[in-house]
CSV table of C-alpha atoms in Angstrom, one decimal:
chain,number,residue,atom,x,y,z
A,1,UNK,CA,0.0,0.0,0.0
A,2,UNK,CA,1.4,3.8,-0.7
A,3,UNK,CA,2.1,4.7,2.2
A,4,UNK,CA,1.8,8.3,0.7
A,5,UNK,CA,-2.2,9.0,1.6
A,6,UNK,CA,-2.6,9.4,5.2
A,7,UNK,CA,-6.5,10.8,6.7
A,8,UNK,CA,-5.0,12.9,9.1
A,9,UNK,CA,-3.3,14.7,6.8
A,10,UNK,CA,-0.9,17.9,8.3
A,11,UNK,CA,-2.4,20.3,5.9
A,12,UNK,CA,-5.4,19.8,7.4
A,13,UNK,CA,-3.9,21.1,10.8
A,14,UNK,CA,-2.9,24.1,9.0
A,15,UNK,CA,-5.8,25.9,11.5
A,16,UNK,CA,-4.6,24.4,14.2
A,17,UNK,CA,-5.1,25.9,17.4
A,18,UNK,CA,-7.5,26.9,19.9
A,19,UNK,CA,-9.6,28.3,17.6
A,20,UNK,CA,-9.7,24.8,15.4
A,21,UNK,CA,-8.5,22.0,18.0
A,22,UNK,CA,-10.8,19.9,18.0
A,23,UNK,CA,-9.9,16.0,16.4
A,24,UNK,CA,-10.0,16.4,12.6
A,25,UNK,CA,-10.7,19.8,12.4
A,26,UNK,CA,-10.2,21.3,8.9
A,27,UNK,CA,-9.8,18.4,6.9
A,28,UNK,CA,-11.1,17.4,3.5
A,29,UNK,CA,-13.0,14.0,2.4
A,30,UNK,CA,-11.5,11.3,4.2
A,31,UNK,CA,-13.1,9.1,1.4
A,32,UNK,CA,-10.9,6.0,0.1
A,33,UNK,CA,-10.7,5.6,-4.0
A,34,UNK,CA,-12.2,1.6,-3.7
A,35,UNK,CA,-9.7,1.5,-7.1
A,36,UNK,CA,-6.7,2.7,-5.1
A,37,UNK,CA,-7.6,0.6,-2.4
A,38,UNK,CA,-8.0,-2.4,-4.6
A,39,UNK,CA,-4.6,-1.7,-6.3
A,40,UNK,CA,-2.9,-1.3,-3.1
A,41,UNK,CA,-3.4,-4.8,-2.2
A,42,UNK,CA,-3.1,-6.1,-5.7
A,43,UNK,CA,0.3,-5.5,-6.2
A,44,UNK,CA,2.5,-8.1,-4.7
A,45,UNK,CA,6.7,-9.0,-4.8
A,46,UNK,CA,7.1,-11.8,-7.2
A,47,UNK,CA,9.6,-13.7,-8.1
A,48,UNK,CA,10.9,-15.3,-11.5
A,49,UNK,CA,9.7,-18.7,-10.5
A,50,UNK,CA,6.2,-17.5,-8.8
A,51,UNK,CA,5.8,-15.6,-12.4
A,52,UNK,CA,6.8,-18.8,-14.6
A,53,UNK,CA,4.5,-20.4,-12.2
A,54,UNK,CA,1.6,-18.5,-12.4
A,55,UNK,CA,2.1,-17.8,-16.4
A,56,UNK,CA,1.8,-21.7,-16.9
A,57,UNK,CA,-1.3,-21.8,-14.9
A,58,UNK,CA,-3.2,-19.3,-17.1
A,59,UNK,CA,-1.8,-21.5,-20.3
A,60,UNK,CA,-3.3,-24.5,-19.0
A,61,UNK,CA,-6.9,-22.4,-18.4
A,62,UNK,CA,-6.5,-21.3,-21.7
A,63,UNK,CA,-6.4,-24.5,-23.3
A,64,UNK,CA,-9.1,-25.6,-20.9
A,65,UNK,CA,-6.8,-28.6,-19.7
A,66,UNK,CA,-6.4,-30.0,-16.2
A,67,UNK,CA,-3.2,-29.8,-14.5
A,68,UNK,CA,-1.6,-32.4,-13.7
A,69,UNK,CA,-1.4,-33.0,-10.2
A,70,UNK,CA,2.9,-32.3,-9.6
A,71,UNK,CA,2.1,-29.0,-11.7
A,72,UNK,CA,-1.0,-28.3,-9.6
A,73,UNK,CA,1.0,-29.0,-6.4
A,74,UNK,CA,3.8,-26.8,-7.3
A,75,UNK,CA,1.6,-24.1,-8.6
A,76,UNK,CA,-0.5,-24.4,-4.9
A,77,UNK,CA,2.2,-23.9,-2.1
A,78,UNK,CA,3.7,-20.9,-4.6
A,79,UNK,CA,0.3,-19.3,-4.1
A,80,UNK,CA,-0.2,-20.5,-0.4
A,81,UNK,CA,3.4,-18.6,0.5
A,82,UNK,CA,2.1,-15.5,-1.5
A,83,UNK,CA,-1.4,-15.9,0.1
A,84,UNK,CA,0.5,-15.7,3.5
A,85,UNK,CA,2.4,-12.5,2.8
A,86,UNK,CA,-0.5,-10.8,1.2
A,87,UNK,CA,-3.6,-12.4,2.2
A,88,UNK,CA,-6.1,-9.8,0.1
A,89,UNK,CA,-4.3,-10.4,-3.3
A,90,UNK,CA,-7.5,-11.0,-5.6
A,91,UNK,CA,-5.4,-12.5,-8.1
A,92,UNK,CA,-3.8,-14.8,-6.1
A,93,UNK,CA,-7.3,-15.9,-3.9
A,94,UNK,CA,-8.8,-16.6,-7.9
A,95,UNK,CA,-5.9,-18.7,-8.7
A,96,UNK,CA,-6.1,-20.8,-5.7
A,97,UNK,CA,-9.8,-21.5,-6.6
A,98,UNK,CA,-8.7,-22.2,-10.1
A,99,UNK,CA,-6.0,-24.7,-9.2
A,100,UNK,CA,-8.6,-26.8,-6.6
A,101,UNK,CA,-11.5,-26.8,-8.8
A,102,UNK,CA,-9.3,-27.5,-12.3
A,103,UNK,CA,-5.9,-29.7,-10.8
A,104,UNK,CA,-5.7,-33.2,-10.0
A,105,UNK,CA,-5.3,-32.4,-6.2
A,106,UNK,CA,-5.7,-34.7,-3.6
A,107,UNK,CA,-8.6,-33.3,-1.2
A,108,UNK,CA,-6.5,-33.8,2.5
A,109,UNK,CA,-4.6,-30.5,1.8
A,110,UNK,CA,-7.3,-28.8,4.6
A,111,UNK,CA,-4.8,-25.5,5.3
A,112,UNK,CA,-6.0,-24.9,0.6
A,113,UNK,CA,-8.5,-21.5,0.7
A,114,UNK,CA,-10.4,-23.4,-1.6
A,115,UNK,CA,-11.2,-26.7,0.7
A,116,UNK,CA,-13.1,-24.0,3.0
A,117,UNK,CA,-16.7,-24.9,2.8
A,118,UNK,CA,-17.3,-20.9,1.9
A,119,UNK,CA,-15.2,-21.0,-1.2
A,120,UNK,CA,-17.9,-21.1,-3.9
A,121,UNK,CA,-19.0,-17.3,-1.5
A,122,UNK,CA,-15.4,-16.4,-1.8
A,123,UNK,CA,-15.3,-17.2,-5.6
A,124,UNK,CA,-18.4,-14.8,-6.3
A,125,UNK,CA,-17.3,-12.8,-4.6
A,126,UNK,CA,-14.3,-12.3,-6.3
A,127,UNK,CA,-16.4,-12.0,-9.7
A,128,UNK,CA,-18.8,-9.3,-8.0
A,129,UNK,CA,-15.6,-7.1,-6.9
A,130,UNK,CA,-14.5,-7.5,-10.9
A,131,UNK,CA,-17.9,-7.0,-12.0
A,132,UNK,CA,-17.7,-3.6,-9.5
A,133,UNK,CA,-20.7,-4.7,-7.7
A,134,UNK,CA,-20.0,-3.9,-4.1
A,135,UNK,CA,-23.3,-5.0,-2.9
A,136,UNK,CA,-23.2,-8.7,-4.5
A,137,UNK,CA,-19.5,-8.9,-3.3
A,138,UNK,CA,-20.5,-7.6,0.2
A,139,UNK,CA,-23.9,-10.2,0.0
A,140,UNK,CA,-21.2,-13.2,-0.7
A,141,UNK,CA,-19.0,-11.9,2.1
A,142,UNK,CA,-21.4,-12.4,4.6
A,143,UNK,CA,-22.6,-15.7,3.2
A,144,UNK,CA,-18.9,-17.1,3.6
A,145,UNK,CA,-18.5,-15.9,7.5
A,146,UNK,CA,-21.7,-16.9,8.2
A,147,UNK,CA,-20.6,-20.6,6.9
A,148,UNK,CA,-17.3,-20.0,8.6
A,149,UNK,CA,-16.7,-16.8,10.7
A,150,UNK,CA,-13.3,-17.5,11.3
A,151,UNK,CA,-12.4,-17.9,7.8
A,152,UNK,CA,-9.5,-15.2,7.9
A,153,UNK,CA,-9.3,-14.7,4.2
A,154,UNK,CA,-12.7,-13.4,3.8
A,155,UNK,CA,-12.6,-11.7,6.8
A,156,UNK,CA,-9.5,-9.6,5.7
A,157,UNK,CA,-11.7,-8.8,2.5
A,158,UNK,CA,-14.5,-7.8,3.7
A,159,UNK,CA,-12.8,-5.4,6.2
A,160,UNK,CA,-11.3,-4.0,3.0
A,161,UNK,CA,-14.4,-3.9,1.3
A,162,UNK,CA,-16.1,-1.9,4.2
A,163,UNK,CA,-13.3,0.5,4.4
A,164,UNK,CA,-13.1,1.3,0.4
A,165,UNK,CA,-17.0,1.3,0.1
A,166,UNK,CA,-18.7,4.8,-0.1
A,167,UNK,CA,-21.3,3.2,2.4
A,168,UNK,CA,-18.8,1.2,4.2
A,169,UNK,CA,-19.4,0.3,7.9
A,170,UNK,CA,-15.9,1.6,9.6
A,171,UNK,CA,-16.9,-0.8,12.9
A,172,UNK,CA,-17.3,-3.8,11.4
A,173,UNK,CA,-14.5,-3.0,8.7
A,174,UNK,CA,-11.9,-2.9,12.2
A,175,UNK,CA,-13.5,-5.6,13.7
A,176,UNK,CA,-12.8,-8.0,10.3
A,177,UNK,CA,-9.2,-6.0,10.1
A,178,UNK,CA,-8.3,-6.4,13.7
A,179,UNK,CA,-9.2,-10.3,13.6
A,180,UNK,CA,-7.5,-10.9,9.8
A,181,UNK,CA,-4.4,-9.2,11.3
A,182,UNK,CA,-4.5,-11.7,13.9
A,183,UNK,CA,-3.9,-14.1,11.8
A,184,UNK,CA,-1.7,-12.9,9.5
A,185,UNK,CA,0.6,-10.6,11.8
A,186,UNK,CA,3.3,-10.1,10.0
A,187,UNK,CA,1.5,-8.5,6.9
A,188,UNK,CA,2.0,-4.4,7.2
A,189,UNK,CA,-0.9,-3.6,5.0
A,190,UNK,CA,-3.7,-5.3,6.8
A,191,UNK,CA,-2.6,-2.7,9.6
A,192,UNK,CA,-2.2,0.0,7.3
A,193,UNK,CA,-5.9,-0.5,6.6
A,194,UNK,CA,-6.1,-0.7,9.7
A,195,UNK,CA,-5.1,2.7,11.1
A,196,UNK,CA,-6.7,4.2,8.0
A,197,UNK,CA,-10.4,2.5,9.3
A,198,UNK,CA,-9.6,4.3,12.4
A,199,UNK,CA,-8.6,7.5,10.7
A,200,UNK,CA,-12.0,7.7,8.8
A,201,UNK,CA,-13.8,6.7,11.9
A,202,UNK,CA,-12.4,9.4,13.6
A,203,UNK,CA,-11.2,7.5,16.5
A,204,UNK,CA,-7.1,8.6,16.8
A,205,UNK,CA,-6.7,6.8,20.3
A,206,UNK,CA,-7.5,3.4,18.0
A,207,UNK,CA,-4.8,4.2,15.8
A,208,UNK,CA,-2.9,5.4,18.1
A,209,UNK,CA,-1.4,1.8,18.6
A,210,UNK,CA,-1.7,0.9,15.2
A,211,UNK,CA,0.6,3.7,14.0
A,212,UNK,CA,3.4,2.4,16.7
A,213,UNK,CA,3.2,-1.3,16.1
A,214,UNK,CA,3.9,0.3,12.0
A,215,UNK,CA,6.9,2.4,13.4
A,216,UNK,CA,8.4,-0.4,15.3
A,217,UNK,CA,8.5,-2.1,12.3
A,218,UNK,CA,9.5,0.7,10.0
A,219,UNK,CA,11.0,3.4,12.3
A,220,UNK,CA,12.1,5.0,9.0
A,221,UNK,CA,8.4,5.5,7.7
A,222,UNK,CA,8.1,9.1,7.9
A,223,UNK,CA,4.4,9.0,6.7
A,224,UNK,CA,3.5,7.0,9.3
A,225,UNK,CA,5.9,8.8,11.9
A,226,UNK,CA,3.6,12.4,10.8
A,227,UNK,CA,0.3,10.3,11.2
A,228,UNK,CA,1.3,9.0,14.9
A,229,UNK,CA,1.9,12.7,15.5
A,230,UNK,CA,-1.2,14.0,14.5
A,231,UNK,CA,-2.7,11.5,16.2
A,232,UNK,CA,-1.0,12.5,19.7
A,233,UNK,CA,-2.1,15.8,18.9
A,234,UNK,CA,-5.5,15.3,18.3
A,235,UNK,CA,-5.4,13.6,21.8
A,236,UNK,CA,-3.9,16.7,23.7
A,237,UNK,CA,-0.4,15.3,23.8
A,238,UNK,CA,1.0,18.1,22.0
A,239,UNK,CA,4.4,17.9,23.2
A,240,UNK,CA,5.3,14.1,22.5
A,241,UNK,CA,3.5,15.2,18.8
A,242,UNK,CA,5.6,17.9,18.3
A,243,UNK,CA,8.9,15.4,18.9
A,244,UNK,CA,7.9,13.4,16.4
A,245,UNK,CA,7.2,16.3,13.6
A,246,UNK,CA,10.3,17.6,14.7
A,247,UNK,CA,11.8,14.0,13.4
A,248,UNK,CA,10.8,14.6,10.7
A,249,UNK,CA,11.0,18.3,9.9
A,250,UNK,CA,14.9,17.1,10.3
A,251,UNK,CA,15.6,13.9,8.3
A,252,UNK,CA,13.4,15.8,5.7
A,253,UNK,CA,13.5,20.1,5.6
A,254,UNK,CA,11.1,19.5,2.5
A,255,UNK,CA,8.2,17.9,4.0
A,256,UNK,CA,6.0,21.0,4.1
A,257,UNK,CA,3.8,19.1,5.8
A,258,UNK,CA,5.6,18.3,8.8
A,259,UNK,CA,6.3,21.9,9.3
A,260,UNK,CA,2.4,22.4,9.3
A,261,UNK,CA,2.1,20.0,12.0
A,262,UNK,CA,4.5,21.1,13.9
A,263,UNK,CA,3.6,24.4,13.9
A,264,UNK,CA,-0.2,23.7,15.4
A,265,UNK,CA,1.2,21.3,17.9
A,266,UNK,CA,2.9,24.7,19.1
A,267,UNK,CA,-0.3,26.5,18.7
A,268,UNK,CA,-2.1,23.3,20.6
A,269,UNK,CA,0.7,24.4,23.6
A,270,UNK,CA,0.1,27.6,23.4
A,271,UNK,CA,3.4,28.2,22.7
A,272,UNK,CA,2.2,31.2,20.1
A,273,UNK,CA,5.6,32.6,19.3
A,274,UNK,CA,7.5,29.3,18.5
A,275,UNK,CA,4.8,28.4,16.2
A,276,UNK,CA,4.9,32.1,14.7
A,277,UNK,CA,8.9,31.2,14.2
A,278,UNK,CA,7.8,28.3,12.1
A,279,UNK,CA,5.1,29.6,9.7
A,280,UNK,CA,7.4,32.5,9.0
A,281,UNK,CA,10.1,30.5,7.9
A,282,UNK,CA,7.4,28.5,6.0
A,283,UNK,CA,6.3,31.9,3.7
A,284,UNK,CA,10.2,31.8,2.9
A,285,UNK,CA,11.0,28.4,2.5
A,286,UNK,CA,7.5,27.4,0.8
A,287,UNK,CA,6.2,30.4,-0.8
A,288,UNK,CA,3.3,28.4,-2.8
A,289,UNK,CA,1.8,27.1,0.2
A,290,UNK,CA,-1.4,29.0,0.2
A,291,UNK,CA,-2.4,27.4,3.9
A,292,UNK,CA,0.5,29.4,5.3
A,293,UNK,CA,-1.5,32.3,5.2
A,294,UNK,CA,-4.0,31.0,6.9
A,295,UNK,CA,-2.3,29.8,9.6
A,296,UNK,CA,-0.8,33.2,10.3
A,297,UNK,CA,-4.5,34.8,10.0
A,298,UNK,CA,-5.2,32.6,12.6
A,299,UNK,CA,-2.3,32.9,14.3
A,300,UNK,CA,-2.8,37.3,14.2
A,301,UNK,CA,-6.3,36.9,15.2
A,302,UNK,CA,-6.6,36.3,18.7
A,303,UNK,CA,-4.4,35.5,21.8
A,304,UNK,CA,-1.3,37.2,22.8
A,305,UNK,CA,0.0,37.9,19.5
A,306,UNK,CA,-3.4,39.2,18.6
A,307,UNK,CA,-3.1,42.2,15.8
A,308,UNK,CA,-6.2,42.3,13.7
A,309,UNK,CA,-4.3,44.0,11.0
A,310,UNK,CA,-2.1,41.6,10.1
A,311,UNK,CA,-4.5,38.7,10.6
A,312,UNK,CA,-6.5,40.7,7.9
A,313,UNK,CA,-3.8,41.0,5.7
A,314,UNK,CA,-3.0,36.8,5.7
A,315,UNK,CA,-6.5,35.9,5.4
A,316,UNK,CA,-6.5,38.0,2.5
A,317,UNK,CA,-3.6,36.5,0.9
A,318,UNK,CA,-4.8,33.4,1.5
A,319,UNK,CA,-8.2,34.0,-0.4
A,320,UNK,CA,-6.5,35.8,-3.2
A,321,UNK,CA,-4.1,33.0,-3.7
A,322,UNK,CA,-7.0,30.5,-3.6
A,323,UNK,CA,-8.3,32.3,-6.3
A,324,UNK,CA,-5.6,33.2,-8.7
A,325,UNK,CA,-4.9,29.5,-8.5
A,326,UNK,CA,-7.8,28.0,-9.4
A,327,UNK,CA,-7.6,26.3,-6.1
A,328,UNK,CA,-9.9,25.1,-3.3
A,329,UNK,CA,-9.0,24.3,0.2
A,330,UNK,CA,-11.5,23.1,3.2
A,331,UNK,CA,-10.4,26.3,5.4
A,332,UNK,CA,-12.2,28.4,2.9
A,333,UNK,CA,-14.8,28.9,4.4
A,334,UNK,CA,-13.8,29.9,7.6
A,335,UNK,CA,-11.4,32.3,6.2
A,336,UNK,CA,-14.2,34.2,4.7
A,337,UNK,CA,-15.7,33.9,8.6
A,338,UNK,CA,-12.8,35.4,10.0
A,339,UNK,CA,-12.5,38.5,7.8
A,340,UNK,CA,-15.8,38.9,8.4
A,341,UNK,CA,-15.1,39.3,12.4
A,342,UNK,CA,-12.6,41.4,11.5
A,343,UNK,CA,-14.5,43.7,9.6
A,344,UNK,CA,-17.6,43.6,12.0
A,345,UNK,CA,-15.7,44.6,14.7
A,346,UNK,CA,-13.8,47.3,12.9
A,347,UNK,CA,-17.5,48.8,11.8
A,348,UNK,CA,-18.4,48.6,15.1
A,349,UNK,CA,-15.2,51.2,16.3
């Protein structure tokens, strides 16, 4: 999975602050692209043999003939080993059916997907999701657990299926998650999804956990090291948050981003003047970044740097920018609030 598209993303703290410090303030869609989503866990590290493998399998479809049993054999544990390091690859859960219902395979090989008594559920399942029909796939999904609610594979799917569905059902999408990562542990994107259910769900002291069990694996994951921030933040630990955008801020001075962050867990402390230090090094260092302005209109507007004037002057820039960009931005609106206060009030001197 990209590890690229976090929910809590730092621009969205751009307003952070007491005026905008409540959890996911400021923040755009949270919606998941179901084609992202489904590409995310499609793709899959193969190797020569699992390729040569997997080519001679789609031959042997072709030309509608069985396999013969060695082939079929082969063919299975390459997929089983795959199926254990990625346990939501469609192409791979297809081929498993394929190689049971068309290879000479003997029928004590219980650990096979597609010995599970829900695998005909699983298989339409699969044809649903290709035929885009998330209600059908979802329909099959339930048939399967219901015939086996253990089965981990179809648990793991429909979790994913939930959480990449416009009309998904985030508590039952981290239930399925949370038990398919139990049995596959060692597979980072099942808790990648994982975080992201609790992300959408709004929910940052579930990810919390998430999002350190990912670091301990991958202390190097800055993506991940921003979202366990803004996390902490959103929780009131401002100072533990603004260590880890500081990380980051550091191994990577480009990671506009981080500087956001960084700059509202300051705001979140009340620590006004360090996080005025770090948007005004931002206007330098990132003069396109339009939510700069914003920050600093907030910033201006109220509390003990308070000067109306200048809080004036960076919303306007901010909306001016916005326009001669063509661009849109989720603290639109309440820029357009703001310099309305500010004009109020100056009417009413």
């Amino acid at each position: 999975m990209s590890s690229a598209r976090p929910a809590w993303r730092s621009r969205a703290l751009a307003a952070g602050g007491s005026w905008c410090c409540a959890f996911f303030v400021g923040c755009g869609s949270t919606a998941v692209d179901p084609v992202e989503l489904r590409r995310r866990y499609e793709d899959f590290e193969s190797n020569a043999e699992d390729e040569r493998l997997l080519n001679q399998v789609r031959v042997r479809f072709d030309r509608e003939q069985p396999l013969p049993a060695p082939q079929a054999l082969a063919l299975e544990d390459v997929l089983l080993d795959v199926l254990r390091r990625h346990p939501c690859h469609l192409g791979v859960l297809r081929a498993l059916l394929d190689v049971r219902r068309c290879g000479d395979l003997p029928n004590q090989r219980l650990e096979d997907l597609a010995c599970q008594p829900c695998a005909p559920q699983v298989e339409r399942y699969l044809e649903a999701r290709t035929a885009a029909d998330p209600v059908e796939a979802r329909t099959h999904l339930d048939a399967a657990l219901e015939l086996d609610p253990d089965f981990p594979h179809a648990r793991a799917l429909r979790g994913l299926l939930e959480l990449g569905s416009s009309e998904g059902r985030l508590g039952r999408a981290i239930r399925d998650l949370e038990a398919a990562q139990r049995s596959f542990p060692e597979d980072r994107e099942l808790l990648r999804a994982l975080a992201e259910a609790h992300e959408r769900r709004l929910d940052p002291a579930g990810a919390l956990p998430v999002y350190r069990e990912l670091l301990q694996r991958d202390p190097a994951d800055r993506d991940v090291r921003v979202n366990l921030g803004l996390a902490l933040l959103a929780l009131g630990e401002w100072r533990e948050a603004e260590m880890e955008f500081r990380r980051v801020q550091s191994e990577d001075p480009a990671r506009a981003d981080a500087w956001h962050a960084r700059g509202a867990a300051f705001v979140r402390g009340s620590q006004e003047r360090e996080a005025e230090r770090i948007y005004l090094a931002m206007l330098e260092r990132f003069p396109a970044d339009l939510e700069v302005h914003f920050s600093l209109g907030g910033l201006y507007f109220d509390g003990p740097l308070r000067d109306r004037a200048r809080s004036e002057r960076h919303y306007r820039a901010f909306l001016a920018a916005l326009e001669a960009n063509g661009a849109s931005s989720p603290n639109h609106r309440a820029a357009l609030t703001y310099l309305a206060d500010i004009e109020r009030d100056r009417g009413a001197r």
